[in-house]
Amino acid sequence: MRHRSVADLMTPTAVAVQRGTPFKEIARLLDEYGITAVPVVDDENRPVGVVSEADLLRRHTAKDGPSTAEAMMTSPVVTARPSWTAVEAARRMERHRVKRLPVVDADGRLIGVLSRSDLLQLFLRRDRSIQEEIREDVVVRILRLSPAAVHIDVDEGRVTLSGALERPGIGPILVRLCETVDGVVEVVDRLSYEEGDGGV
């Protein structure tokens, strides 16, 4: 199974601003590109912070001090690598309580942005695609079962497994593997086992 990576899900060539970019220019960019935050980069395109709509509103309300990206940004910035899995990125977002992650290359330069909405794309996979991955990768390639051994029904990401398996120990393994497939929301186990074989 191949999990989709940050590189697969991120928005590439991200919109970014410099430290000295003024308030109104940042607001214009957010509106023009339909985004809620923008990374702040240095002269070598390395992220140094993030300015969000909330940062702009706070500055507008306070009406004190300079209104540049550097003065308003949240720093230090939390970043992601393109090779990370979506799960790794989601955990980092949760741990740091951020809604987006600038994505950087091996040199720390900005190459994209991953947002929560990008991660939600995983759960918008077509049911047929999920079903095919479970049948071909999990059932046949990993567990080496006949594709006819398990009936796989997928509805809105909810996977229902049914059929009679020869080895009872295979059932829990099959369920756990299905739960790791991108786009799966829930797995319902309706598997049965052929009598006369209590081994794994």
PDB file of C-alpha atoms in Angstrom:
ATOM      1  CA  MET A   1       0.000   0.000   0.000  1.00  0.00           C
ATOM      2  CA  ARG A   2       1.245   3.487  -0.794  1.00  0.00           C
ATOM      3  CA  HIS A   3       0.060   6.226   1.526  1.00  0.00           C
ATOM      4  CA  ARG A   4      -0.307   9.629  -0.056  1.00  0.00           C
ATOM      5  CA  SER A   5       2.446  11.952   1.021  1.00  0.00           C
ATOM      6  CA  VAL A   6       2.592  15.632   1.868  1.00  0.00           C
ATOM      7  CA  ALA A   7       3.995  16.204  -1.641  1.00  0.00           C
ATOM      8  CA  ASP A   8       0.839  14.603  -3.109  1.00  0.00           C
ATOM      9  CA  LEU A   9      -1.538  16.749  -1.074  1.00  0.00           C
ATOM     10  CA  MET A  10       0.147  20.135  -0.627  1.00  0.00           C
ATOM     11  CA  THR A  11      -0.516  23.248  -2.671  1.00  0.00           C
ATOM     12  CA  PRO A  12       2.774  23.774  -4.565  1.00  0.00           C
ATOM     13  CA  THR A  13       4.494  27.080  -5.344  1.00  0.00           C
ATOM     14  CA  ALA A  14       2.899  28.666  -2.317  1.00  0.00           C
ATOM     15  CA  VAL A  15       2.111  32.371  -2.064  1.00  0.00           C
ATOM     16  CA  ALA A  16       4.573  33.940   0.365  1.00  0.00           C
ATOM     17  CA  VAL A  17       5.536  37.393   1.626  1.00  0.00           C
ATOM     18  CA  GLN A  18       8.716  39.039   2.873  1.00  0.00           C
ATOM     19  CA  ARG A  19       9.301  40.370   6.380  1.00  0.00           C
ATOM     20  CA  GLY A  20       8.632  43.922   5.254  1.00  0.00           C
ATOM     21  CA  THR A  21       5.395  43.253   3.353  1.00  0.00           C
ATOM     22  CA  PRO A  22       2.741  45.702   4.648  1.00  0.00           C
ATOM     23  CA  PHE A  23      -0.655  44.913   6.161  1.00  0.00           C
ATOM     24  CA  LYS A  24      -2.737  45.909   3.127  1.00  0.00           C
ATOM     25  CA  GLU A  25      -0.649  43.862   0.696  1.00  0.00           C
ATOM     26  CA  ILE A  26      -1.026  40.765   2.882  1.00  0.00           C
ATOM     27  CA  ALA A  27      -4.782  41.299   3.141  1.00  0.00           C
ATOM     28  CA  ARG A  28      -4.983  41.666  -0.648  1.00  0.00           C
ATOM     29  CA  LEU A  29      -3.080  38.402  -1.209  1.00  0.00           C
ATOM     30  CA  LEU A  30      -5.298  36.483   1.201  1.00  0.00           C
ATOM     31  CA  ASP A  31      -8.379  37.754  -0.619  1.00  0.00           C
ATOM     32  CA  GLU A  32      -6.974  37.259  -4.131  1.00  0.00           C
ATOM     33  CA  TYR A  33      -5.881  33.660  -3.581  1.00  0.00           C
ATOM     34  CA  GLY A  34      -8.724  32.649  -1.266  1.00  0.00           C
ATOM     35  CA  ILE A  35      -6.397  31.605   1.543  1.00  0.00           C
ATOM     36  CA  THR A  36      -6.455  32.226   5.286  1.00  0.00           C
ATOM     37  CA  ALA A  37      -2.731  32.578   5.969  1.00  0.00           C
ATOM     38  CA  VAL A  38       0.554  33.180   4.197  1.00  0.00           C
ATOM     39  CA  PRO A  39       4.139  32.128   5.033  1.00  0.00           C
ATOM     40  CA  VAL A  40       6.740  34.826   5.663  1.00  0.00           C
ATOM     41  CA  VAL A  41      10.106  33.992   4.057  1.00  0.00           C
ATOM     42  CA  ASP A  42      13.617  35.408   4.253  1.00  0.00           C
ATOM     43  CA  ASP A  43      15.804  36.388   1.296  1.00  0.00           C
ATOM     44  CA  GLU A  44      16.626  32.716   0.630  1.00  0.00           C
ATOM     45  CA  ASN A  45      12.954  31.654   0.585  1.00  0.00           C
ATOM     46  CA  ARG A  46      13.162  29.963   3.986  1.00  0.00           C
ATOM     47  CA  PRO A  47      10.015  30.328   6.143  1.00  0.00           C
ATOM     48  CA  VAL A  48      10.480  32.453   9.263  1.00  0.00           C
ATOM     49  CA  GLY A  49       6.833  32.819  10.284  1.00  0.00           C
ATOM     50  CA  VAL A  50       3.183  32.787   9.235  1.00  0.00           C
ATOM     51  CA  VAL A  51       0.654  35.631   9.069  1.00  0.00           C
ATOM     52  CA  SER A  52      -2.984  34.572   9.337  1.00  0.00           C
ATOM     53  CA  GLU A  53      -6.305  36.386   9.081  1.00  0.00           C
ATOM     54  CA  ALA A  54      -6.428  36.307  12.885  1.00  0.00           C
ATOM     55  CA  ASP A  55      -3.041  38.081  13.042  1.00  0.00           C
ATOM     56  CA  LEU A  56      -4.330  40.798  10.704  1.00  0.00           C
ATOM     57  CA  LEU A  57      -7.483  41.283  12.755  1.00  0.00           C
ATOM     58  CA  ARG A  58      -5.506  41.520  15.988  1.00  0.00           C
ATOM     59  CA  ARG A  59      -3.200  44.149  14.504  1.00  0.00           C
ATOM     60  CA  HIS A  60      -6.127  46.114  13.062  1.00  0.00           C
ATOM     61  CA  THR A  61      -7.881  46.089  16.444  1.00  0.00           C
ATOM     62  CA  ALA A  62      -4.767  47.046  18.398  1.00  0.00           C
ATOM     63  CA  LYS A  63      -3.802  49.873  15.998  1.00  0.00           C
ATOM     64  CA  ASP A  64      -0.344  50.138  17.507  1.00  0.00           C
ATOM     65  CA  GLY A  65       3.152  49.392  16.268  1.00  0.00           C
ATOM     66  CA  PRO A  66       4.338  48.591  12.724  1.00  0.00           C
ATOM     67  CA  SER A  67       1.985  46.707  10.428  1.00  0.00           C
ATOM     68  CA  THR A  68       4.529  44.596   8.542  1.00  0.00           C
ATOM     69  CA  ALA A  69       4.597  40.832   8.147  1.00  0.00           C
ATOM     70  CA  GLU A  70       7.491  40.566  10.594  1.00  0.00           C
ATOM     71  CA  ALA A  71       5.607  42.501  13.276  1.00  0.00           C
ATOM     72  CA  MET A  72       2.424  40.459  12.888  1.00  0.00           C
ATOM     73  CA  MET A  73       3.687  36.944  12.126  1.00  0.00           C
ATOM     74  CA  THR A  74       3.600  33.910  14.382  1.00  0.00           C
ATOM     75  CA  SER A  75       7.113  32.585  14.852  1.00  0.00           C
ATOM     76  CA  PRO A  76       8.966  30.216  14.967  1.00  0.00           C
ATOM     77  CA  VAL A  77       7.233  28.518  12.080  1.00  0.00           C
ATOM     78  CA  VAL A  78       6.219  24.845  12.180  1.00  0.00           C
ATOM     79  CA  THR A  79       7.062  23.120   8.891  1.00  0.00           C
ATOM     80  CA  ALA A  80       6.647  19.775   7.135  1.00  0.00           C
ATOM     81  CA  ARG A  81       8.713  17.753   4.677  1.00  0.00           C
ATOM     82  CA  PRO A  82       7.304  16.586   1.326  1.00  0.00           C
ATOM     83  CA  SER A  83       8.157  12.935   2.051  1.00  0.00           C
ATOM     84  CA  TRP A  84       6.048  12.778   5.208  1.00  0.00           C
ATOM     85  CA  THR A  85       2.818  10.798   5.203  1.00  0.00           C
ATOM     86  CA  ALA A  86      -0.462  12.606   5.692  1.00  0.00           C
ATOM     87  CA  VAL A  87      -0.701  11.023   9.149  1.00  0.00           C
ATOM     88  CA  GLU A  88       2.672  12.473  10.198  1.00  0.00           C
ATOM     89  CA  ALA A  89       1.616  15.922   8.998  1.00  0.00           C
ATOM     90  CA  ALA A  90      -1.780  15.696  10.718  1.00  0.00           C
ATOM     91  CA  ARG A  91      -0.115  14.727  14.000  1.00  0.00           C
ATOM     92  CA  ARG A  92       2.268  17.665  13.735  1.00  0.00           C
ATOM     93  CA  MET A  93      -0.645  20.036  13.126  1.00  0.00           C
ATOM     94  CA  GLU A  94      -2.474  18.642  16.140  1.00  0.00           C
ATOM     95  CA  ARG A  95       0.589  18.735  18.403  1.00  0.00           C
ATOM     96  CA  HIS A  96       1.378  22.356  17.574  1.00  0.00           C
ATOM     97  CA  ARG A  97      -2.278  23.418  17.195  1.00  0.00           C
ATOM     98  CA  VAL A  98      -1.808  24.907  13.741  1.00  0.00           C
ATOM     99  CA  LYS A  99      -4.099  24.765  10.714  1.00  0.00           C
ATOM    100  CA  ARG A 100      -1.415  24.704   8.022  1.00  0.00           C
ATOM    101  CA  LEU A 101       2.204  23.751   7.525  1.00  0.00           C
ATOM    102  CA  PRO A 102       4.670  25.380   5.134  1.00  0.00           C
ATOM    103  CA  VAL A 103       6.436  22.533   3.303  1.00  0.00           C
ATOM    104  CA  VAL A 104      10.205  22.842   2.912  1.00  0.00           C
ATOM    105  CA  ASP A 105      12.833  20.975   0.932  1.00  0.00           C
ATOM    106  CA  ALA A 106      16.089  19.526   2.276  1.00  0.00           C
ATOM    107  CA  ASP A 107      17.618  23.031   2.326  1.00  0.00           C
ATOM    108  CA  GLY A 108      14.705  24.473   4.298  1.00  0.00           C
ATOM    109  CA  ARG A 109      13.310  26.423   1.325  1.00  0.00           C
ATOM    110  CA  LEU A 110       9.566  26.823   0.837  1.00  0.00           C
ATOM    111  CA  ILE A 111       8.078  24.552  -1.838  1.00  0.00           C
ATOM    112  CA  GLY A 112       4.414  24.466  -0.826  1.00  0.00           C
ATOM    113  CA  VAL A 113       1.802  24.673   1.921  1.00  0.00           C
ATOM    114  CA  LEU A 114      -0.292  21.884   3.430  1.00  0.00           C
ATOM    115  CA  SER A 115      -3.602  22.875   5.037  1.00  0.00           C
ATOM    116  CA  ARG A 116      -6.268  20.969   6.919  1.00  0.00           C
ATOM    117  CA  SER A 117      -8.473  21.137   3.837  1.00  0.00           C
ATOM    118  CA  ASP A 118      -5.704  19.447   1.835  1.00  0.00           C
ATOM    119  CA  LEU A 119      -5.680  16.579   4.345  1.00  0.00           C
ATOM    120  CA  LEU A 120      -9.443  16.242   4.007  1.00  0.00           C
ATOM    121  CA  GLN A 121      -8.876  15.273   0.364  1.00  0.00           C
ATOM    122  CA  LEU A 122      -7.882  11.845   1.656  1.00  0.00           C
ATOM    123  CA  PHE A 123     -11.451  11.246   2.757  1.00  0.00           C
ATOM    124  CA  LEU A 124     -12.834  12.326  -0.605  1.00  0.00           C
ATOM    125  CA  ARG A 125     -11.323   9.323  -2.388  1.00  0.00           C
ATOM    126  CA  ARG A 126     -13.841   7.459  -4.492  1.00  0.00           C
ATOM    127  CA  ASP A 127     -15.283   4.369  -2.844  1.00  0.00           C
ATOM    128  CA  ARG A 128     -14.322   2.246  -5.843  1.00  0.00           C
ATOM    129  CA  SER A 129     -10.681   3.329  -5.509  1.00  0.00           C
ATOM    130  CA  ILE A 130     -10.662   2.356  -1.830  1.00  0.00           C
ATOM    131  CA  GLN A 131     -12.318  -0.971  -2.634  1.00  0.00           C
ATOM    132  CA  GLU A 132      -9.757  -1.774  -5.342  1.00  0.00           C
ATOM    133  CA  GLU A 133      -6.816  -0.934  -3.063  1.00  0.00           C
ATOM    134  CA  ILE A 134      -8.158  -3.172  -0.295  1.00  0.00           C
ATOM    135  CA  ARG A 135      -8.783  -6.060  -2.685  1.00  0.00           C
ATOM    136  CA  GLU A 136      -5.540  -5.829  -4.650  1.00  0.00           C
ATOM    137  CA  ASP A 137      -3.058  -4.654  -2.006  1.00  0.00           C
ATOM    138  CA  VAL A 138      -4.446  -5.933   1.291  1.00  0.00           C
ATOM    139  CA  VAL A 139      -6.344  -9.105   0.421  1.00  0.00           C
ATOM    140  CA  VAL A 140      -4.276 -10.437  -2.490  1.00  0.00           C
ATOM    141  CA  ARG A 141      -0.762  -8.989  -2.226  1.00  0.00           C
ATOM    142  CA  ILE A 142      -0.246  -8.751   1.560  1.00  0.00           C
ATOM    143  CA  LEU A 143      -2.469 -11.503   2.963  1.00  0.00           C
ATOM    144  CA  ARG A 144      -2.244 -13.740  -0.140  1.00  0.00           C
ATOM    145  CA  LEU A 145      -5.927 -14.588  -0.067  1.00  0.00           C
ATOM    146  CA  SER A 146      -8.148 -15.233  -3.052  1.00  0.00           C
ATOM    147  CA  PRO A 147      -9.908 -12.021  -4.159  1.00  0.00           C
ATOM    148  CA  ALA A 148     -13.161 -13.995  -3.882  1.00  0.00           C
ATOM    149  CA  ALA A 149     -12.507 -14.874  -0.227  1.00  0.00           C
ATOM    150  CA  VAL A 150     -13.634 -11.504   1.104  1.00  0.00           C
ATOM    151  CA  HIS A 151     -16.567  -9.370   0.020  1.00  0.00           C
ATOM    152  CA  ILE A 152     -15.661  -5.680   0.307  1.00  0.00           C
ATOM    153  CA  ASP A 153     -18.395  -3.073   0.345  1.00  0.00           C
ATOM    154  CA  VAL A 154     -17.434   0.606   0.564  1.00  0.00           C
ATOM    155  CA  ASP A 155     -19.968   3.375   1.119  1.00  0.00           C
ATOM    156  CA  GLU A 156     -18.771   6.940   1.797  1.00  0.00           C
ATOM    157  CA  GLY A 157     -15.469   5.581   3.122  1.00  0.00           C
ATOM    158  CA  ARG A 158     -17.203   3.057   5.438  1.00  0.00           C
ATOM    159  CA  VAL A 159     -15.816  -0.405   4.662  1.00  0.00           C
ATOM    160  CA  THR A 160     -17.838  -3.538   5.401  1.00  0.00           C
ATOM    161  CA  LEU A 161     -15.980  -6.869   5.214  1.00  0.00           C
ATOM    162  CA  SER A 162     -17.886 -10.143   4.898  1.00  0.00           C
ATOM    163  CA  GLY A 163     -17.199 -13.691   3.780  1.00  0.00           C
ATOM    164  CA  ALA A 164     -15.902 -16.916   5.307  1.00  0.00           C
ATOM    165  CA  LEU A 165     -12.190 -17.154   6.075  1.00  0.00           C
ATOM    166  CA  GLU A 166     -10.298 -20.392   6.680  1.00  0.00           C
ATOM    167  CA  ARG A 167      -8.066 -18.931   9.413  1.00  0.00           C
ATOM    168  CA  PRO A 168      -9.652 -16.935  12.261  1.00  0.00           C
ATOM    169  CA  GLY A 169      -6.405 -15.081  13.011  1.00  0.00           C
ATOM    170  CA  ILE A 170      -6.514 -13.408   9.606  1.00  0.00           C
ATOM    171  CA  GLY A 171      -9.684 -11.435  10.366  1.00  0.00           C
ATOM    172  CA  PRO A 172      -8.264  -8.937  12.900  1.00  0.00           C
ATOM    173  CA  ILE A 173      -5.182  -8.434  10.717  1.00  0.00           C
ATOM    174  CA  LEU A 174      -7.367  -7.740   7.688  1.00  0.00           C
ATOM    175  CA  VAL A 175      -9.424  -5.190   9.650  1.00  0.00           C
ATOM    176  CA  ARG A 176      -6.323  -3.379  10.944  1.00  0.00           C
ATOM    177  CA  LEU A 177      -4.800  -3.191   7.470  1.00  0.00           C
ATOM    178  CA  CYS A 178      -8.035  -1.827   6.020  1.00  0.00           C
ATOM    179  CA  GLU A 179      -8.093   0.881   8.692  1.00  0.00           C
ATOM    180  CA  THR A 180      -4.728   2.161   7.423  1.00  0.00           C
ATOM    181  CA  VAL A 181      -5.910   2.617   3.828  1.00  0.00           C
ATOM    182  CA  ASP A 182      -6.179   6.281   2.847  1.00  0.00           C
ATOM    183  CA  GLY A 183      -9.792   7.417   2.766  1.00  0.00           C
ATOM    184  CA  VAL A 184     -11.183   4.733   5.082  1.00  0.00           C
ATOM    185  CA  VAL A 185     -13.397   6.266   7.762  1.00  0.00           C
ATOM    186  CA  GLU A 186     -14.570   3.077   9.500  1.00  0.00           C
ATOM    187  CA  VAL A 187     -14.274  -0.708   9.088  1.00  0.00           C
ATOM    188  CA  VAL A 188     -17.205  -3.008   9.936  1.00  0.00           C
ATOM    189  CA  ASP A 189     -16.195  -6.646  10.522  1.00  0.00           C
ATOM    190  CA  ARG A 190     -18.867  -9.127   9.412  1.00  0.00           C
ATOM    191  CA  LEU A 191     -16.416 -11.912   8.635  1.00  0.00           C
ATOM    192  CA  SER A 192     -17.115 -15.507   9.562  1.00  0.00           C
ATOM    193  CA  TYR A 193     -14.794 -18.472   9.818  1.00  0.00           C
ATOM    194  CA  GLU A 194     -15.010 -21.955   8.437  1.00  0.00           C
ATOM    195  CA  GLU A 195     -15.537 -24.572  11.100  1.00  0.00           C
ATOM    196  CA  GLY A 196     -12.867 -27.077  11.993  1.00  0.00           C
ATOM    197  CA  ASP A 197      -9.831 -24.787  11.971  1.00  0.00           C
ATOM    198  CA  GLY A 198      -9.024 -22.999  15.186  1.00  0.00           C
ATOM    199  CA  GLY A 199      -5.454 -22.136  14.218  1.00  0.00           C
ATOM    200  CA  VAL A 200      -4.003 -19.010  12.671  1.00  0.00           C
TER     201      VAL A 200
END
